[in-house]
Tab-separated table of C-alpha atoms and ligand atoms in Angstrom:
chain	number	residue	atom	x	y	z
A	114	UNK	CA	0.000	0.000	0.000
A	115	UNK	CA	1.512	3.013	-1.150
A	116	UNK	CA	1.279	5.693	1.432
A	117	UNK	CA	2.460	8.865	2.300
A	118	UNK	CA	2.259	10.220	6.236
A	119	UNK	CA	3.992	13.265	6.374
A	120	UNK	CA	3.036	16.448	4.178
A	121	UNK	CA	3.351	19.930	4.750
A	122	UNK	CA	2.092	23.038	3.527
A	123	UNK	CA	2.858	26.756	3.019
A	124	UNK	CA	0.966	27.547	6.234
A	125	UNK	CA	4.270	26.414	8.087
A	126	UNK	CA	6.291	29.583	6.550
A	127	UNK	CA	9.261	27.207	5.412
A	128	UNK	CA	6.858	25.246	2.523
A	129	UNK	CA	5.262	26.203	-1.012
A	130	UNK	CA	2.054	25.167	-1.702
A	131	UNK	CA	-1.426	24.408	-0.767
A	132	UNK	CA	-3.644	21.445	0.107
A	133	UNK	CA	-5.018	21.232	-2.794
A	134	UNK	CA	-1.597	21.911	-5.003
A	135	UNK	CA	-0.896	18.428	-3.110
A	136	UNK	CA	-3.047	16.307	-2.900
A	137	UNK	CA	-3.024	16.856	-7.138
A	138	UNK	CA	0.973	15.465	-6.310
A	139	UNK	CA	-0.852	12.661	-4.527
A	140	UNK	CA	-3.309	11.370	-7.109
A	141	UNK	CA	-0.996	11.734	-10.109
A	142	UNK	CA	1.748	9.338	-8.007
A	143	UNK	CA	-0.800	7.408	-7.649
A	144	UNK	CA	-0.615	7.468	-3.344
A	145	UNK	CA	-3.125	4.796	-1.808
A	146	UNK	CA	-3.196	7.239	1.356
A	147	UNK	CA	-1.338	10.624	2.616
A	148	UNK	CA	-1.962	12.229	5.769
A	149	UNK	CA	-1.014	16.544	6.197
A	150	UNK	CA	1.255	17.012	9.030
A	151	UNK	CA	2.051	20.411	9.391
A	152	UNK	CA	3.824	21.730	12.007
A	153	UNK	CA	1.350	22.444	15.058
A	154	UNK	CA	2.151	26.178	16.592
A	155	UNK	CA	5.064	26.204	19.082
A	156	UNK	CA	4.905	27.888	22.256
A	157	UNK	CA	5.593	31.857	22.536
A	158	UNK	CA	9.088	32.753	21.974
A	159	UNK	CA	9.897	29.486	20.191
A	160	UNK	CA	9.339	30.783	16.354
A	161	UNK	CA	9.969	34.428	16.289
A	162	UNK	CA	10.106	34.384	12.292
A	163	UNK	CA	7.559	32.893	12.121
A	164	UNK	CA	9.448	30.254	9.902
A	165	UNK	CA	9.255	26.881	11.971
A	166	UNK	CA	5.593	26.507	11.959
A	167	UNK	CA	2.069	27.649	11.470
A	168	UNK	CA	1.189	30.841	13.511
A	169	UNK	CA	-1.550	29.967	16.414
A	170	UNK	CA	-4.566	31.303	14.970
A	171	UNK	CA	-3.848	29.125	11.743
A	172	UNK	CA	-4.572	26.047	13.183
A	173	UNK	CA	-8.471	25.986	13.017
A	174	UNK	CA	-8.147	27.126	9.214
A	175	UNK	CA	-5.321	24.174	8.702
A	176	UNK	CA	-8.099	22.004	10.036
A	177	UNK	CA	-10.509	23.429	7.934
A	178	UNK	CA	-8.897	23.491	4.508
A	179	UNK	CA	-7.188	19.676	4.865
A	180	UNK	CA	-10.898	18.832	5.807
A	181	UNK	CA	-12.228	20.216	2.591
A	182	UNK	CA	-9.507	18.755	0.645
A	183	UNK	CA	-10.070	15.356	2.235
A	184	UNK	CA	-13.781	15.870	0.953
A	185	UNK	CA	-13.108	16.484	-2.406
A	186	UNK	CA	-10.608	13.717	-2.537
A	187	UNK	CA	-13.279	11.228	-2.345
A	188	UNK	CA	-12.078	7.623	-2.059
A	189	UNK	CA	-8.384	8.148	-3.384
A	190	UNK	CA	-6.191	8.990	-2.223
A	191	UNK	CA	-7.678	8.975	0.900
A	192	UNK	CA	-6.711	11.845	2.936
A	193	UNK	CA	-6.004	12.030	6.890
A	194	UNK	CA	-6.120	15.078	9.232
A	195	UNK	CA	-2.658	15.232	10.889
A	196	UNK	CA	-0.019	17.507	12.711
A	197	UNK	CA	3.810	17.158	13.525
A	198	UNK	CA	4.135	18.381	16.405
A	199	UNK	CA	7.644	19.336	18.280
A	200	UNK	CA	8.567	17.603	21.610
A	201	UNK	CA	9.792	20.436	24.276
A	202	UNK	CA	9.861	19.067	27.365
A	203	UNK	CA	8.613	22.051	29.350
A	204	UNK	CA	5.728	22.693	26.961
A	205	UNK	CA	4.329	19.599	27.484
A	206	UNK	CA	0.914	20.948	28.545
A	207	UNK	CA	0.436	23.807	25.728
A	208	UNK	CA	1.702	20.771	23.291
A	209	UNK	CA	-1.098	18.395	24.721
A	210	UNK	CA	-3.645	20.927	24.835
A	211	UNK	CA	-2.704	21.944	21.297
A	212	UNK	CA	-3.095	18.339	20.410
A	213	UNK	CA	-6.658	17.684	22.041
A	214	UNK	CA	-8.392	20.735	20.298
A	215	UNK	CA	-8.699	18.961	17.085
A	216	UNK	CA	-10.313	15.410	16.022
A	217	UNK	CA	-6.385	14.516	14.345
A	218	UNK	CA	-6.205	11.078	12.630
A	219	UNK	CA	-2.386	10.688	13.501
A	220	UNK	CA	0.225	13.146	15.323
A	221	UNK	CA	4.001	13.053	14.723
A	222	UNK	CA	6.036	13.743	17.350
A	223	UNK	CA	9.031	15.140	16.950
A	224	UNK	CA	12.818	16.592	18.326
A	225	UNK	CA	14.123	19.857	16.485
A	226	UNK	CA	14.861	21.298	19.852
A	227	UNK	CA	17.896	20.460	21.975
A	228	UNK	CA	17.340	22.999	24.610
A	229	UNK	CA	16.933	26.284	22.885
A	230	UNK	CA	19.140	24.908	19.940
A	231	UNK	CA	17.734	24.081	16.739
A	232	UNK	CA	19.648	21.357	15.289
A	233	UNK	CA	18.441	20.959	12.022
A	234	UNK	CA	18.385	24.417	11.104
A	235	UNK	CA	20.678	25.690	8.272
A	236	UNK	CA	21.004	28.951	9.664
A	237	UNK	CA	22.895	27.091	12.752
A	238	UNK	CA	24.397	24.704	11.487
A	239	UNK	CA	27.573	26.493	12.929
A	240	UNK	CA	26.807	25.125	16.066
A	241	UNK	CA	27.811	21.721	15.067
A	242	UNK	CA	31.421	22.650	15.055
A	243	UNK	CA	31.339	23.883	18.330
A	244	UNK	CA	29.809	20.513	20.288
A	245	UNK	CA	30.922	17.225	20.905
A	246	UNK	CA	29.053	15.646	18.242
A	247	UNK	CA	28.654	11.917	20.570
A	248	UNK	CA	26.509	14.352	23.073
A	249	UNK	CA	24.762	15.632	20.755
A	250	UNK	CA	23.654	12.616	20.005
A	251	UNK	CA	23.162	10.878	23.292
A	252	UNK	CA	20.933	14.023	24.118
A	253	UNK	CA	18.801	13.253	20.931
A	254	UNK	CA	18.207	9.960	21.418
A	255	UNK	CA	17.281	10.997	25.688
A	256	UNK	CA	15.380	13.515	24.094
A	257	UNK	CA	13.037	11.258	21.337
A	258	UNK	CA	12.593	8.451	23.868
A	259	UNK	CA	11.194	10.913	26.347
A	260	UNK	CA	9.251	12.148	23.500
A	261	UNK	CA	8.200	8.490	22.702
A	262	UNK	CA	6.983	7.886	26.085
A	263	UNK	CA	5.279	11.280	26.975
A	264	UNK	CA	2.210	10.141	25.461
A	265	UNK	CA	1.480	12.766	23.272
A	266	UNK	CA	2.288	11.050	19.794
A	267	UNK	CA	1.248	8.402	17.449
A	268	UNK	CA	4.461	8.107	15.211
A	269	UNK	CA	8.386	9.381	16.109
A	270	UNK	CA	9.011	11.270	12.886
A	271	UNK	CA	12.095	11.039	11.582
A	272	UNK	CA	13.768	9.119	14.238
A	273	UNK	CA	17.665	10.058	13.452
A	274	UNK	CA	17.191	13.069	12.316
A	275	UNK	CA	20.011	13.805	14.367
A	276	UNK	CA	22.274	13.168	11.463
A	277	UNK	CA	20.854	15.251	9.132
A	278	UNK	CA	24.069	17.292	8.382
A	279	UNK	CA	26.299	14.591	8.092
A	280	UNK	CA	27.764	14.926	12.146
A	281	UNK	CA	27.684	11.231	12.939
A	282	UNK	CA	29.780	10.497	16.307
A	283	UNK	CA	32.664	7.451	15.780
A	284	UNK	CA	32.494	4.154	16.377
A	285	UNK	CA	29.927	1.549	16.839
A	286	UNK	CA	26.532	2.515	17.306
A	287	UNK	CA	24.205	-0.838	17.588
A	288	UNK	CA	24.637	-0.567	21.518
A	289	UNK	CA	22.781	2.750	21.502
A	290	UNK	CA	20.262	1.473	18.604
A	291	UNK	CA	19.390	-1.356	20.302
A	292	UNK	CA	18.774	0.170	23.646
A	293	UNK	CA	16.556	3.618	21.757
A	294	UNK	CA	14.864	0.643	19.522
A	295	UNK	CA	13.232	-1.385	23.303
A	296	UNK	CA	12.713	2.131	24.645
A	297	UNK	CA	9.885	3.420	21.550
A	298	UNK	CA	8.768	0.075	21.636
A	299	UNK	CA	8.248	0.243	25.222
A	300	UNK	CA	6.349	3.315	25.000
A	301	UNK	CA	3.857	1.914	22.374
A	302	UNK	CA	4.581	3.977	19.622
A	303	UNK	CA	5.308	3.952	15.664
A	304	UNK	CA	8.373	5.240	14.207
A	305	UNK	CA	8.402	7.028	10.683
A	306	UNK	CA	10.504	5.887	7.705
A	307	UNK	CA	11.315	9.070	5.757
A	308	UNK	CA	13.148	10.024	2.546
A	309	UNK	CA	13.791	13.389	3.290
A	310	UNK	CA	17.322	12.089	4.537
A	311	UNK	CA	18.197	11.313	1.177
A	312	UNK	CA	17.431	15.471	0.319
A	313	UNK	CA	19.836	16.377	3.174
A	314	UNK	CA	23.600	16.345	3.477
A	315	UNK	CA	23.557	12.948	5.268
A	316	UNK	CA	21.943	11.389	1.859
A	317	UNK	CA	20.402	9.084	3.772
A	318	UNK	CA	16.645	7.455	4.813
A	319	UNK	CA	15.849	8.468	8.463
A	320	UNK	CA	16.168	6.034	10.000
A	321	UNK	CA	19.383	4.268	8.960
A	322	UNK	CA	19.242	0.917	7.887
A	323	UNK	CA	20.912	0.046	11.616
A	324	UNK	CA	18.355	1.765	13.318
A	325	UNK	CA	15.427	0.521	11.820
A	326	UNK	CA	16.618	-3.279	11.580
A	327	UNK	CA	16.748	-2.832	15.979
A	328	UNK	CA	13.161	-1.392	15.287
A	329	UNK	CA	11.594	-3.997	13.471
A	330	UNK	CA	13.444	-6.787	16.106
A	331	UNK	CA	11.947	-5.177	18.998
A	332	UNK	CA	8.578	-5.275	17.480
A	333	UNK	CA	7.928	-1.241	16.587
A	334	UNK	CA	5.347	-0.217	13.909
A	335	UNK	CA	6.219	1.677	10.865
A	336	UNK	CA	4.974	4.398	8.816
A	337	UNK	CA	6.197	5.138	5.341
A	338	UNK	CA	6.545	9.064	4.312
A	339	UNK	CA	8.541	11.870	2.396
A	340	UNK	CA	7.830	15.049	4.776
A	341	UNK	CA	7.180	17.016	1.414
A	342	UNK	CA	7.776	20.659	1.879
A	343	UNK	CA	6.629	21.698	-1.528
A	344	UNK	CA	3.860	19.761	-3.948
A	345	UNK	CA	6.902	18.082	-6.364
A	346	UNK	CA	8.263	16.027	-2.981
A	347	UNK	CA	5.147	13.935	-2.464
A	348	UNK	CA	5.498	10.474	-2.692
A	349	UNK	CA	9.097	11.324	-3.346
A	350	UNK	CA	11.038	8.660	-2.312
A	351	UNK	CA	8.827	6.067	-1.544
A	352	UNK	CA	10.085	2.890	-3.375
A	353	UNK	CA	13.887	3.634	-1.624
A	354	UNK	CA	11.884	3.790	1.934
A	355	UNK	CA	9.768	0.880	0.828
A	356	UNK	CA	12.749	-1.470	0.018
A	357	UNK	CA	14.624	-0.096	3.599
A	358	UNK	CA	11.471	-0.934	5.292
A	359	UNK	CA	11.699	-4.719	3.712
A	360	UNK	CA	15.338	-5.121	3.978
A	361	UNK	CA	14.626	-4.290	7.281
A	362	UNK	CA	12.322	-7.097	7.921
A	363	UNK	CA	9.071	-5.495	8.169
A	364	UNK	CA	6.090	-7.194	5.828
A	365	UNK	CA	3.186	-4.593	7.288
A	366	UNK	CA	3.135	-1.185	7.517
A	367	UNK	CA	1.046	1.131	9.448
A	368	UNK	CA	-1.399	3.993	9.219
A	369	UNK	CA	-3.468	5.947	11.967
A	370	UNK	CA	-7.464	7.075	11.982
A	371	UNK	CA	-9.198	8.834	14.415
A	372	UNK	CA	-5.351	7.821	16.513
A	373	UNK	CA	-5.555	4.146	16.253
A	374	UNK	CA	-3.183	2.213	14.672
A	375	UNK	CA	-4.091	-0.380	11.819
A	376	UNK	CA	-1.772	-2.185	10.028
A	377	UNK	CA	-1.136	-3.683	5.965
A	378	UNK	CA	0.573	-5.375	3.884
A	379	UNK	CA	3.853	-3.744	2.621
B	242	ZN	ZN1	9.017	21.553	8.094
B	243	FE	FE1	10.300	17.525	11.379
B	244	FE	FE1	7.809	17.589	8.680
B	245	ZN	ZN1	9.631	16.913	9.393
């Protein structure tokens, strides 16, 4: 089942396009199901550009206008009501409350933040330079599982998005995997396999084939998606995530409505 779960759309103030420019992407790739995901509003102070996501007030009409476009989509491809939203840890009420003020199908969860650092932003991408890239990563990981068990969120988007620049810490890794892989699938949730890796400097599917082979042994679900920022990225991607997700040793995928999981056939 081909399937996409992550699309934004201009309303975030980093994407081009509209619902409908989209979902036009959608049908013509010939998508079984997509879901919109754009990024819920962030806490005051957190988006002063108004760049990282949609501004608060936006939300209803986000609602709104993926509603309509889910309407006039008729039977394919079918068309879910969702939202990523960011994990920050001491916003964990506004994000909640943010959450339950919509009927969403499926909610990504996921880590941008490290403190007040924005990891995977161009603009500071400087800041690599300056840290020990091996904390930066342990404080991801600390940082998604927490995420993964808060409750919030139906899917970890994204899950190593931490290496989006290309900053990967030395050495062997699987201990780490194995012990982030029984942590999200203690917590009950889905992680996403995306191809906007292969867009970024790492040029590489998040998660890595490592990571997602201790996902699938512990047992955790798994979403397919591009995390299209403009209508020409959807579906982008989808047969290299498809054959990681199989390599991997997944034969089912997974998709959310109304927030419960069901699961097909690869
Ligand atoms: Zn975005
Ligand atoms: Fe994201
Ligand atoms: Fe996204
Ligand atoms: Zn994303």
């Amino acid at each position: 089942m081909m399937m996409d779960l992550h699309i934004h759309t201009e309303r975030c103030g980093h994407a081009a396009g509209r619902p409908s420019e989209y979902l036009a992407e959608a049908r013509r790739a010939g998508l079984e199901i997509v879901a919109f995901t754009d990024h819920l509003p962030l806490p005051d102070g957190y988006d002063p550009d108004e760049e990282y996501a949609m501004r608060p007030a936006e939300l209803g009409e986000y609602v709104a206008e993926v509603r309509e476009v889910a309407h006039s989509s008729g039977a394919a491809p079918r068309v879910l009501l969702g939202i990523e939203a960011d994990w920050i840890p001491q916003h964990r009420a506004y994000t909640a409350g943010r959450i339950a003020s919509h009927a969403f199908d499926i909610v990504l969860g996921s880590v941008h933040f490290l403190d007040d650092w924005v990891f995977d932003d161009p603009r500071l991408i400087d800041e690599w330079s300056r840290r020990d890239v091996r904390d930066a990563w342990t404080h991801y990981f600390e940082t998604l599982t927490q995420a993964a068990s808060s409750g919030l969120f139906d899917v970890m988007a994204h899950p190593d998005l931490v290496k989006k620049f290309g900053y990967v810490p030395p050495g062997d890794l699987s201990a780490l995997y194995e012990e982030v892989a029984a942590a999200i699938a203690d917590a009950g949730v889905a992680i996403e396999v995306s191809s906007a890796g292969l867009r970024k400097p790492c040029r590489e599917i998040y998660p890595s084939d490592d990571l997602l082979s201790a996902f699938c042994r512990a047992g955790v679900p798994v979403t397919t998606a591009s995390d299209a920022h403009s209508p020409r990225e959807v579906g982008r991607g989808l047969t290299e995530v498809r054959d990681a997700v199989a390599r991997a040793g997944y034969t089912k995928i997974a998709y959310f409505e109304a927030r419960e999981m069901r699961e097909v056939a690869l």
